[in-house]
């Protein structure tokens, strides 16, 4: 069984890895023996995670890059080739929501600025597609690889308030299926494309919606989420690790084109 999950020596690129969820993934994969390229728009956050991996005895390089800018992605690819080698695995973690694209008493749907909606859609969807174009080339050249996209609960059924973020994550689920088929039919039967759909994890991108900025108490929305999560709590970043390791390794060798919920039962519960 142990060998099934072996990812030692694999070269893994993780976008958004300066952040909470993907930073944790980077550290877990680094400690499992993978060589990790930690990509983030925030250079110091990327360097910090890479540094932590190296201090644990792993191999990692921090790389500043913007997932919306193909030039910086190509530059990142060159740097990774020099420092680690060709890329076997890509995790598309960069993503998030924006206050201005979220309805509220101050921001009615009718006034939501197109720029803010476009920003959220681009960051999540285009910011997933472009890295697949750039780093996927290595997988085609090597006749094998794995892409793991990061979807969300709102991809299955939209959540209130966050129209653009829900639509963009739904697009990621759809694109995951599309690219899984496209890679097999046109490039290699050994390139797999899947997604994880995390439930609710308290991080910087949703803290303003789930907790009160002043008191730290749960908001009404935060309470509703807990009430609709059969396990009655938010997830911990490390609770994505097992599913990620499964999908990246040979343990999931015949699995492609799916989105796996990791959500404490949220998507299974009708609320009644
Ligand atoms: P986070 O804000 O902690 O991390 C996101 C990271 O992406 C940040 O470090 C940020 O600097 C980086 N980033 C933003 N724009 C970028 C760009 N243009 N180019 C490169 N990097 C960029 O968020 P998180 O909660 O750790 O979320 C990680 C992923 O998980 C996101 O795709 C998010 O949508 C998804 N997700 C989160 C939750 C949750 O409950 N937190 C639930 C479902 C899905």
mmCIF file of C-alpha atoms and ligand atoms in Angstrom:
data_model
loop_
_atom_site.group_PDB
_atom_site.id
_atom_site.type_symbol
_atom_site.label_atom_id
_atom_site.label_comp_id
_atom_site.label_asym_id
_atom_site.label_seq_id
_atom_site.Cartn_x
_atom_site.Cartn_y
_atom_site.Cartn_z
ATOM 1 C CA UNK A 1 0.000 0.000 0.000
ATOM 2 C CA UNK A 2 2.797 2.399 0.901
ATOM 3 C CA UNK A 3 4.190 2.534 -2.625
ATOM 4 C CA UNK A 4 0.818 3.428 -4.117
ATOM 5 C CA UNK A 5 0.986 6.868 -2.499
ATOM 6 C CA UNK A 6 4.683 7.445 -3.198
ATOM 7 C CA UNK A 7 5.386 10.905 -4.642
ATOM 8 C CA UNK A 8 9.096 11.061 -3.771
ATOM 9 C CA UNK A 9 11.206 12.941 -6.343
ATOM 10 C CA UNK A 10 8.115 14.220 -8.189
ATOM 11 C CA UNK A 11 8.440 17.861 -9.276
ATOM 12 C CA UNK A 12 5.308 19.669 -8.101
ATOM 13 C CA UNK A 13 4.245 23.230 -8.942
ATOM 14 C CA UNK A 14 1.658 24.738 -6.591
ATOM 15 C CA UNK A 15 0.135 28.139 -7.389
ATOM 16 C CA UNK A 16 -1.194 30.228 -4.502
ATOM 17 C CA UNK A 17 1.132 28.231 -2.258
ATOM 18 C CA UNK A 18 1.967 31.301 -0.182
ATOM 19 C CA UNK A 19 -1.622 31.064 1.115
ATOM 20 C CA UNK A 20 -3.211 29.060 3.903
ATOM 21 C CA UNK A 21 -4.543 25.896 2.201
ATOM 22 C CA UNK A 22 -1.928 25.485 -0.529
ATOM 23 C CA UNK A 23 0.928 26.493 1.775
ATOM 24 C CA UNK A 24 -0.043 23.556 3.974
ATOM 25 C CA UNK A 25 -0.280 21.258 0.906
ATOM 26 C CA UNK A 26 3.214 22.382 -0.165
ATOM 27 C CA UNK A 27 4.656 21.541 3.262
ATOM 28 C CA UNK A 28 2.987 18.116 3.403
ATOM 29 C CA UNK A 29 4.114 17.219 -0.127
ATOM 30 C CA UNK A 30 7.626 18.505 0.626
ATOM 31 C CA UNK A 31 7.807 16.322 3.730
ATOM 32 C CA UNK A 32 6.621 13.342 1.617
ATOM 33 C CA UNK A 33 9.751 13.767 -0.533
ATOM 34 C CA UNK A 34 8.413 15.745 -3.505
ATOM 35 C CA UNK A 35 10.413 18.687 -4.887
ATOM 36 C CA UNK A 36 8.114 21.669 -4.625
ATOM 37 C CA UNK A 37 7.924 24.947 -6.548
ATOM 38 C CA UNK A 38 5.996 27.372 -4.343
ATOM 39 C CA UNK A 39 4.365 29.944 -6.643
ATOM 40 C CA UNK A 40 2.575 33.060 -5.449
ATOM 41 C CA UNK A 41 1.949 36.668 -6.425
ATOM 42 C CA UNK A 42 3.168 37.500 -2.934
ATOM 43 C CA UNK A 43 6.896 36.779 -3.212
ATOM 44 C CA UNK A 44 7.699 36.905 0.496
ATOM 45 C CA UNK A 45 4.825 34.509 1.294
ATOM 46 C CA UNK A 46 6.140 32.064 -1.346
ATOM 47 C CA UNK A 47 9.710 32.352 -0.052
ATOM 48 C CA UNK A 48 8.550 31.811 3.538
ATOM 49 C CA UNK A 49 6.785 28.520 2.681
ATOM 50 C CA UNK A 50 9.745 27.327 0.570
ATOM 51 C CA UNK A 51 12.075 28.174 3.445
ATOM 52 C CA UNK A 52 9.951 26.188 5.913
ATOM 53 C CA UNK A 53 10.052 23.151 3.578
ATOM 54 C CA UNK A 54 13.850 23.377 3.291
ATOM 55 C CA UNK A 55 14.171 23.689 7.088
ATOM 56 C CA UNK A 56 12.182 20.436 7.414
ATOM 57 C CA UNK A 57 14.825 18.800 5.176
ATOM 58 C CA UNK A 58 12.842 19.015 1.925
ATOM 59 C CA UNK A 59 13.570 20.580 -1.468
ATOM 60 C CA UNK A 60 11.653 23.705 -2.459
ATOM 61 C CA UNK A 61 11.982 26.905 -4.420
ATOM 62 C CA UNK A 62 9.865 30.050 -3.972
ATOM 63 C CA UNK A 63 8.833 31.722 -7.241
ATOM 64 C CA UNK A 64 6.951 34.995 -7.673
ATOM 65 C CA UNK A 65 4.405 34.752 -10.449
ATOM 66 C CA UNK A 66 1.002 36.022 -11.516
ATOM 67 C CA UNK A 67 -1.323 33.244 -12.693
ATOM 68 C CA UNK A 68 -3.058 35.790 -14.942
ATOM 69 C CA UNK A 69 0.112 36.693 -16.818
ATOM 70 C CA UNK A 70 1.475 34.050 -19.194
ATOM 71 C CA UNK A 71 4.857 35.791 -19.418
ATOM 72 C CA UNK A 72 5.480 35.418 -15.684
ATOM 73 C CA UNK A 73 4.259 31.801 -15.851
ATOM 74 C CA UNK A 74 6.753 31.034 -18.649
ATOM 75 C CA UNK A 75 9.504 32.732 -16.609
ATOM 76 C CA UNK A 76 8.532 30.614 -13.609
ATOM 77 C CA UNK A 77 8.706 27.463 -15.785
ATOM 78 C CA UNK A 78 12.256 28.338 -16.868
ATOM 79 C CA UNK A 79 13.340 28.974 -13.285
ATOM 80 C CA UNK A 80 11.797 25.660 -12.148
ATOM 81 C CA UNK A 81 13.551 23.792 -14.984
ATOM 82 C CA UNK A 82 16.877 25.220 -13.827
ATOM 83 C CA UNK A 83 16.337 24.614 -10.113
ATOM 84 C CA UNK A 84 14.282 21.382 -10.037
ATOM 85 C CA UNK A 85 13.786 19.986 -13.560
ATOM 86 C CA UNK A 86 10.694 19.220 -15.645
ATOM 87 C CA UNK A 87 7.274 19.445 -14.020
ATOM 88 C CA UNK A 88 5.309 16.259 -13.192
ATOM 89 C CA UNK A 89 2.427 17.717 -11.197
ATOM 90 C CA UNK A 90 0.538 21.033 -11.107
ATOM 91 C CA UNK A 91 -1.811 22.147 -8.331
ATOM 92 C CA UNK A 92 -3.862 25.205 -9.282
ATOM 93 C CA UNK A 93 -4.469 26.746 -5.874
ATOM 94 C CA UNK A 94 -4.407 30.503 -6.562
ATOM 95 C CA UNK A 95 -7.942 31.812 -6.263
ATOM 96 C CA UNK A 96 -10.357 33.645 -4.036
ATOM 97 C CA UNK A 97 -13.210 36.073 -3.750
ATOM 98 C CA UNK A 98 -13.431 39.868 -3.452
ATOM 99 C CA UNK A 99 -15.625 42.002 -1.198
ATOM 100 C CA UNK A 100 -16.764 44.207 -4.113
ATOM 101 C CA UNK A 101 -18.075 41.113 -5.980
ATOM 102 C CA UNK A 102 -20.129 40.036 -2.944
ATOM 103 C CA UNK A 103 -23.712 41.230 -2.425
ATOM 104 C CA UNK A 104 -24.518 42.972 0.880
ATOM 105 C CA UNK A 105 -26.788 45.828 2.065
ATOM 106 C CA UNK A 106 -24.030 48.186 0.851
ATOM 107 C CA UNK A 107 -23.532 46.289 -2.431
ATOM 108 C CA UNK A 108 -26.858 45.308 -4.047
ATOM 109 C CA UNK A 109 -26.655 42.898 -7.002
ATOM 110 C CA UNK A 110 -27.750 45.691 -9.381
ATOM 111 C CA UNK A 111 -24.721 47.837 -8.487
ATOM 112 C CA UNK A 112 -22.033 45.144 -8.439
ATOM 113 C CA UNK A 113 -19.203 46.514 -10.619
ATOM 114 C CA UNK A 114 -18.332 44.467 -13.717
ATOM 115 C CA UNK A 115 -14.642 45.004 -12.948
ATOM 116 C CA UNK A 116 -14.933 43.232 -9.596
ATOM 117 C CA UNK A 117 -16.935 40.359 -11.121
ATOM 118 C CA UNK A 118 -14.374 40.027 -13.930
ATOM 119 C CA UNK A 119 -11.497 40.089 -11.406
ATOM 120 C CA UNK A 120 -12.951 37.151 -9.447
ATOM 121 C CA UNK A 121 -13.837 35.187 -12.573
ATOM 122 C CA UNK A 122 -10.391 35.735 -14.070
ATOM 123 C CA UNK A 123 -8.463 34.929 -10.892
ATOM 124 C CA UNK A 124 -10.236 31.604 -10.386
ATOM 125 C CA UNK A 125 -10.916 30.410 -13.935
ATOM 126 C CA UNK A 126 -8.326 32.036 -16.225
ATOM 127 C CA UNK A 127 -5.820 31.694 -13.361
ATOM 128 C CA UNK A 128 -6.391 27.926 -13.533
ATOM 129 C CA UNK A 129 -6.420 27.595 -17.320
ATOM 130 C CA UNK A 130 -3.202 29.530 -18.065
ATOM 131 C CA UNK A 131 -0.958 27.465 -15.729
ATOM 132 C CA UNK A 132 -2.365 24.287 -17.366
ATOM 133 C CA UNK A 133 -1.263 25.672 -20.749
ATOM 134 C CA UNK A 134 2.229 26.550 -19.521
ATOM 135 C CA UNK A 135 3.119 23.678 -17.152
ATOM 136 C CA UNK A 136 1.013 21.045 -18.966
ATOM 137 C CA UNK A 137 3.542 21.168 -21.825
ATOM 138 C CA UNK A 138 6.088 19.393 -19.601
ATOM 139 C CA UNK A 139 3.552 16.617 -18.976
ATOM 140 C CA UNK A 140 2.943 16.166 -22.706
ATOM 141 C CA UNK A 141 6.714 16.019 -23.329
ATOM 142 C CA UNK A 142 7.110 13.391 -20.599
ATOM 143 C CA UNK A 143 3.982 11.439 -21.601
ATOM 144 C CA UNK A 144 2.539 11.690 -18.095
ATOM 145 C CA UNK A 145 1.530 13.994 -15.266
ATOM 146 C CA UNK A 146 -1.213 15.129 -12.937
ATOM 147 C CA UNK A 147 -3.160 18.377 -12.723
ATOM 148 C CA UNK A 148 -5.191 19.094 -9.597
ATOM 149 C CA UNK A 149 -7.548 22.072 -9.654
ATOM 150 C CA UNK A 150 -9.113 23.659 -6.594
ATOM 151 C CA UNK A 151 -12.869 23.959 -6.870
ATOM 152 C CA UNK A 152 -15.308 24.645 -4.017
ATOM 153 C CA UNK A 153 -18.698 23.693 -2.566
ATOM 154 C CA UNK A 154 -20.280 26.563 -4.498
ATOM 155 C CA UNK A 155 -19.425 24.777 -7.772
ATOM 156 C CA UNK A 156 -22.165 22.190 -7.107
ATOM 157 C CA UNK A 157 -24.822 24.634 -5.862
ATOM 158 C CA UNK A 158 -24.140 28.377 -5.694
ATOM 159 C CA UNK A 159 -23.835 29.966 -2.269
ATOM 160 C CA UNK A 160 -25.711 33.169 -1.542
ATOM 161 C CA UNK A 161 -23.921 36.534 -1.986
ATOM 162 C CA UNK A 162 -20.956 35.282 -4.065
ATOM 163 C CA UNK A 163 -22.246 35.084 -7.642
ATOM 164 C CA UNK A 164 -18.928 35.542 -9.466
ATOM 165 C CA UNK A 165 -16.939 33.212 -7.209
ATOM 166 C CA UNK A 166 -19.627 30.493 -7.492
ATOM 167 C CA UNK A 167 -19.788 30.775 -11.288
ATOM 168 C CA UNK A 168 -15.992 30.714 -11.592
ATOM 169 C CA UNK A 169 -15.625 27.614 -9.408
ATOM 170 C CA UNK A 170 -18.425 25.891 -11.370
ATOM 171 C CA UNK A 171 -16.408 26.677 -14.496
ATOM 172 C CA UNK A 172 -13.375 24.999 -12.899
ATOM 173 C CA UNK A 173 -15.359 21.781 -12.332
ATOM 174 C CA UNK A 174 -16.525 21.839 -15.943
ATOM 175 C CA UNK A 175 -13.010 22.623 -17.241
ATOM 176 C CA UNK A 176 -11.553 19.798 -15.125
ATOM 177 C CA UNK A 177 -13.784 17.314 -16.960
ATOM 178 C CA UNK A 178 -13.053 18.915 -20.329
ATOM 179 C CA UNK A 179 -9.268 18.939 -19.905
ATOM 180 C CA UNK A 180 -9.211 15.358 -18.546
ATOM 181 C CA UNK A 181 -10.845 14.160 -21.764
ATOM 182 C CA UNK A 182 -8.818 16.463 -24.012
ATOM 183 C CA UNK A 183 -5.466 15.322 -22.590
ATOM 184 C CA UNK A 184 -6.344 11.626 -23.005
ATOM 185 C CA UNK A 185 -7.721 12.042 -26.519
ATOM 186 C CA UNK A 186 -5.023 14.343 -27.890
ATOM 187 C CA UNK A 187 -1.810 14.055 -25.874
ATOM 188 C CA UNK A 188 -1.369 11.225 -23.379
ATOM 189 C CA UNK A 189 -3.463 8.583 -21.626
ATOM 190 C CA UNK A 190 -1.137 9.149 -18.640
ATOM 191 C CA UNK A 191 -2.098 12.760 -17.920
ATOM 192 C CA UNK A 192 -4.844 12.952 -15.300
ATOM 193 C CA UNK A 193 -6.865 16.050 -14.395
ATOM 194 C CA UNK A 194 -8.982 16.187 -11.228
ATOM 195 C CA UNK A 195 -10.199 18.717 -8.681
ATOM 196 C CA UNK A 196 -10.788 18.906 -4.967
ATOM 197 C CA UNK A 197 -13.813 20.805 -3.737
ATOM 198 C CA UNK A 198 -13.063 21.980 -0.204
ATOM 199 C CA UNK A 199 -15.937 22.757 2.113
ATOM 200 C CA UNK A 200 -15.412 25.575 4.603
ATOM 201 C CA UNK A 201 -11.963 26.324 5.944
ATOM 202 C CA UNK A 202 -11.458 29.606 7.809
ATOM 203 C CA UNK A 203 -8.791 31.503 5.847
ATOM 204 C CA UNK A 204 -8.005 35.097 4.851
ATOM 205 C CA UNK A 205 -10.238 35.084 1.751
ATOM 206 C CA UNK A 206 -13.483 34.238 3.632
ATOM 207 C CA UNK A 207 -12.780 35.481 7.163
ATOM 208 C CA UNK A 208 -14.728 38.719 6.482
ATOM 209 C CA UNK A 209 -17.833 36.675 5.622
ATOM 210 C CA UNK A 210 -17.660 34.041 8.357
ATOM 211 C CA UNK A 211 -16.473 35.965 11.417
ATOM 212 C CA UNK A 212 -17.121 39.432 12.807
ATOM 213 C CA UNK A 213 -14.085 41.637 12.116
ATOM 214 C CA UNK A 214 -14.258 43.252 15.591
ATOM 215 C CA UNK A 215 -15.303 40.425 17.922
ATOM 216 C CA UNK A 216 -14.085 37.328 16.009
ATOM 217 C CA UNK A 217 -17.518 35.724 16.720
ATOM 218 C CA UNK A 218 -19.250 33.740 13.963
ATOM 219 C CA UNK A 219 -21.471 35.806 11.666
ATOM 220 C CA UNK A 220 -25.010 34.595 10.874
ATOM 221 C CA UNK A 221 -23.537 33.114 7.658
ATOM 222 C CA UNK A 222 -20.782 31.371 9.615
ATOM 223 C CA UNK A 223 -23.412 29.871 11.956
ATOM 224 C CA UNK A 224 -25.555 28.698 9.002
ATOM 225 C CA UNK A 225 -22.533 26.936 7.511
ATOM 226 C CA UNK A 226 -21.763 25.123 10.763
ATOM 227 C CA UNK A 227 -25.468 24.153 11.070
ATOM 228 C CA UNK A 228 -25.344 22.682 7.539
ATOM 229 C CA UNK A 229 -22.082 20.809 8.075
ATOM 230 C CA UNK A 230 -22.913 17.439 9.666
ATOM 231 C CA UNK A 231 -19.471 17.409 11.336
ATOM 232 C CA UNK A 232 -20.406 20.812 12.920
ATOM 233 C CA UNK A 233 -17.089 22.593 12.362
ATOM 234 C CA UNK A 234 -14.850 24.277 9.803
ATOM 235 C CA UNK A 235 -12.126 22.140 8.223
ATOM 236 C CA UNK A 236 -8.449 22.328 9.189
ATOM 237 C CA UNK A 237 -6.007 22.980 6.316
ATOM 238 C CA UNK A 238 -4.248 19.665 6.947
ATOM 239 C CA UNK A 239 -7.495 17.755 6.361
ATOM 240 C CA UNK A 240 -7.079 18.202 2.591
ATOM 241 C CA UNK A 241 -3.714 16.399 2.609
ATOM 242 C CA UNK A 242 -4.895 12.777 2.341
ATOM 243 C CA UNK A 243 -7.210 13.477 -0.594
ATOM 244 C CA UNK A 244 -4.514 15.514 -2.341
ATOM 245 C CA UNK A 245 -1.922 12.758 -1.889
ATOM 246 C CA UNK A 246 -4.383 10.157 -3.211
ATOM 247 C CA UNK A 247 -5.244 12.173 -6.326
ATOM 248 C CA UNK A 248 -1.602 13.044 -7.102
ATOM 249 C CA UNK A 249 -0.198 9.553 -6.664
ATOM 250 C CA UNK A 250 -0.552 6.227 -8.476
ATOM 251 C CA UNK A 251 -3.217 5.315 -5.908
ATOM 252 C CA UNK A 252 -5.571 7.274 -8.226
ATOM 253 C CA UNK A 253 -4.003 5.971 -11.463
ATOM 254 C CA UNK A 254 -7.390 5.305 -13.152
ATOM 255 C CA UNK A 255 -9.127 8.417 -11.763
ATOM 256 C CA UNK A 256 -9.520 11.432 -14.040
ATOM 257 C CA UNK A 257 -12.120 14.147 -14.595
ATOM 258 C CA UNK A 258 -13.665 14.225 -11.107
ATOM 259 C CA UNK A 259 -14.144 16.788 -8.327
ATOM 260 C CA UNK A 260 -13.833 15.319 -4.838
ATOM 261 C CA UNK A 261 -15.640 17.105 -1.982
ATOM 262 C CA UNK A 262 -13.698 17.423 1.289
ATOM 263 C CA UNK A 263 -16.398 19.102 3.292
ATOM 264 C CA UNK A 264 -17.418 17.403 6.548
ATOM 265 C CA UNK A 265 -20.615 16.253 4.811
ATOM 266 C CA UNK A 266 -21.848 19.730 3.714
ATOM 267 C CA UNK A 267 -22.688 18.665 0.138
ATOM 268 C CA UNK A 268 -24.560 15.559 1.337
ATOM 269 C CA UNK A 269 -26.882 17.413 3.720
ATOM 270 C CA UNK A 270 -30.199 18.817 2.469
ATOM 271 C CA UNK A 271 -30.602 20.910 5.615
ATOM 272 C CA UNK A 272 -33.559 18.788 6.813
HETATM 273 P P1 LIG B 1 -5.521 32.289 0.569
HETATM 274 O O1 LIG B 1 -6.015 33.664 0.296
HETATM 275 O O2 LIG B 1 -4.899 31.994 1.902
HETATM 276 O O3 LIG B 1 -4.464 31.841 -0.569
HETATM 277 C C1 LIG B 1 -4.564 32.250 -1.895
HETATM 278 C C2 LIG B 1 -3.169 32.622 -2.392
HETATM 279 O O4 LIG B 1 -3.248 32.927 -3.786
HETATM 280 C C3 LIG B 1 -2.580 33.857 -1.687
HETATM 281 O O5 LIG B 1 -1.304 33.565 -1.146
HETATM 282 C C4 LIG B 1 -2.474 34.888 -2.806
HETATM 283 O O6 LIG B 1 -1.342 35.756 -2.686
HETATM 284 C C5 LIG B 1 -2.354 34.018 -4.037
HETATM 285 N N1 LIG B 1 -2.750 34.728 -5.244
HETATM 286 C C6 LIG B 1 -3.783 35.599 -5.396
HETATM 287 N N2 LIG B 1 -3.805 36.086 -6.644
HETATM 288 C C7 LIG B 1 -2.770 35.501 -7.308
HETATM 289 C C8 LIG B 1 -2.283 35.608 -8.633
HETATM 290 N N3 LIG B 1 -2.869 36.423 -9.530
HETATM 291 N N4 LIG B 1 -1.197 34.884 -8.986
HETATM 292 C C9 LIG B 1 -0.588 34.058 -8.081
HETATM 293 N N5 LIG B 1 -1.009 33.928 -6.811
HETATM 294 C C10 LIG B 1 -2.092 34.635 -6.423
HETATM 295 O O7 LIG B 1 -6.767 31.344 0.279
HETATM 296 P P2 LIG B 1 -7.069 29.835 0.657
HETATM 297 O O8 LIG B 1 -8.277 29.836 1.506
HETATM 298 O O9 LIG B 1 -5.851 29.133 1.122
HETATM 299 O O10 LIG B 1 -7.564 29.290 -0.777
HETATM 300 C C11 LIG B 1 -6.777 28.488 -1.621
HETATM 301 C C12 LIG B 1 -7.705 27.958 -2.711
HETATM 302 O O11 LIG B 1 -8.759 27.188 -2.117
HETATM 303 C C13 LIG B 1 -8.405 29.048 -3.524
HETATM 304 O O12 LIG B 1 -8.526 28.645 -4.868
HETATM 305 C C14 LIG B 1 -9.773 29.128 -2.883
HETATM 306 O O13 LIG B 1 -10.723 29.653 -3.761
HETATM 307 C C15 LIG B 1 -10.014 27.664 -2.578
HETATM 308 N N6 LIG B 1 -11.020 27.366 -1.556
HETATM 309 C C16 LIG B 1 -10.919 27.821 -0.285
HETATM 310 C C17 LIG B 1 -11.886 27.485 0.655
HETATM 311 C C18 LIG B 1 -11.817 27.956 2.072
HETATM 312 O O14 LIG B 1 -12.739 27.622 2.838
HETATM 313 N N7 LIG B 1 -10.803 28.679 2.471
HETATM 314 C C19 LIG B 1 -12.960 26.675 0.279
HETATM 315 C C20 LIG B 1 -13.042 26.219 -1.027
HETATM 316 C C21 LIG B 1 -12.064 26.556 -1.935
#
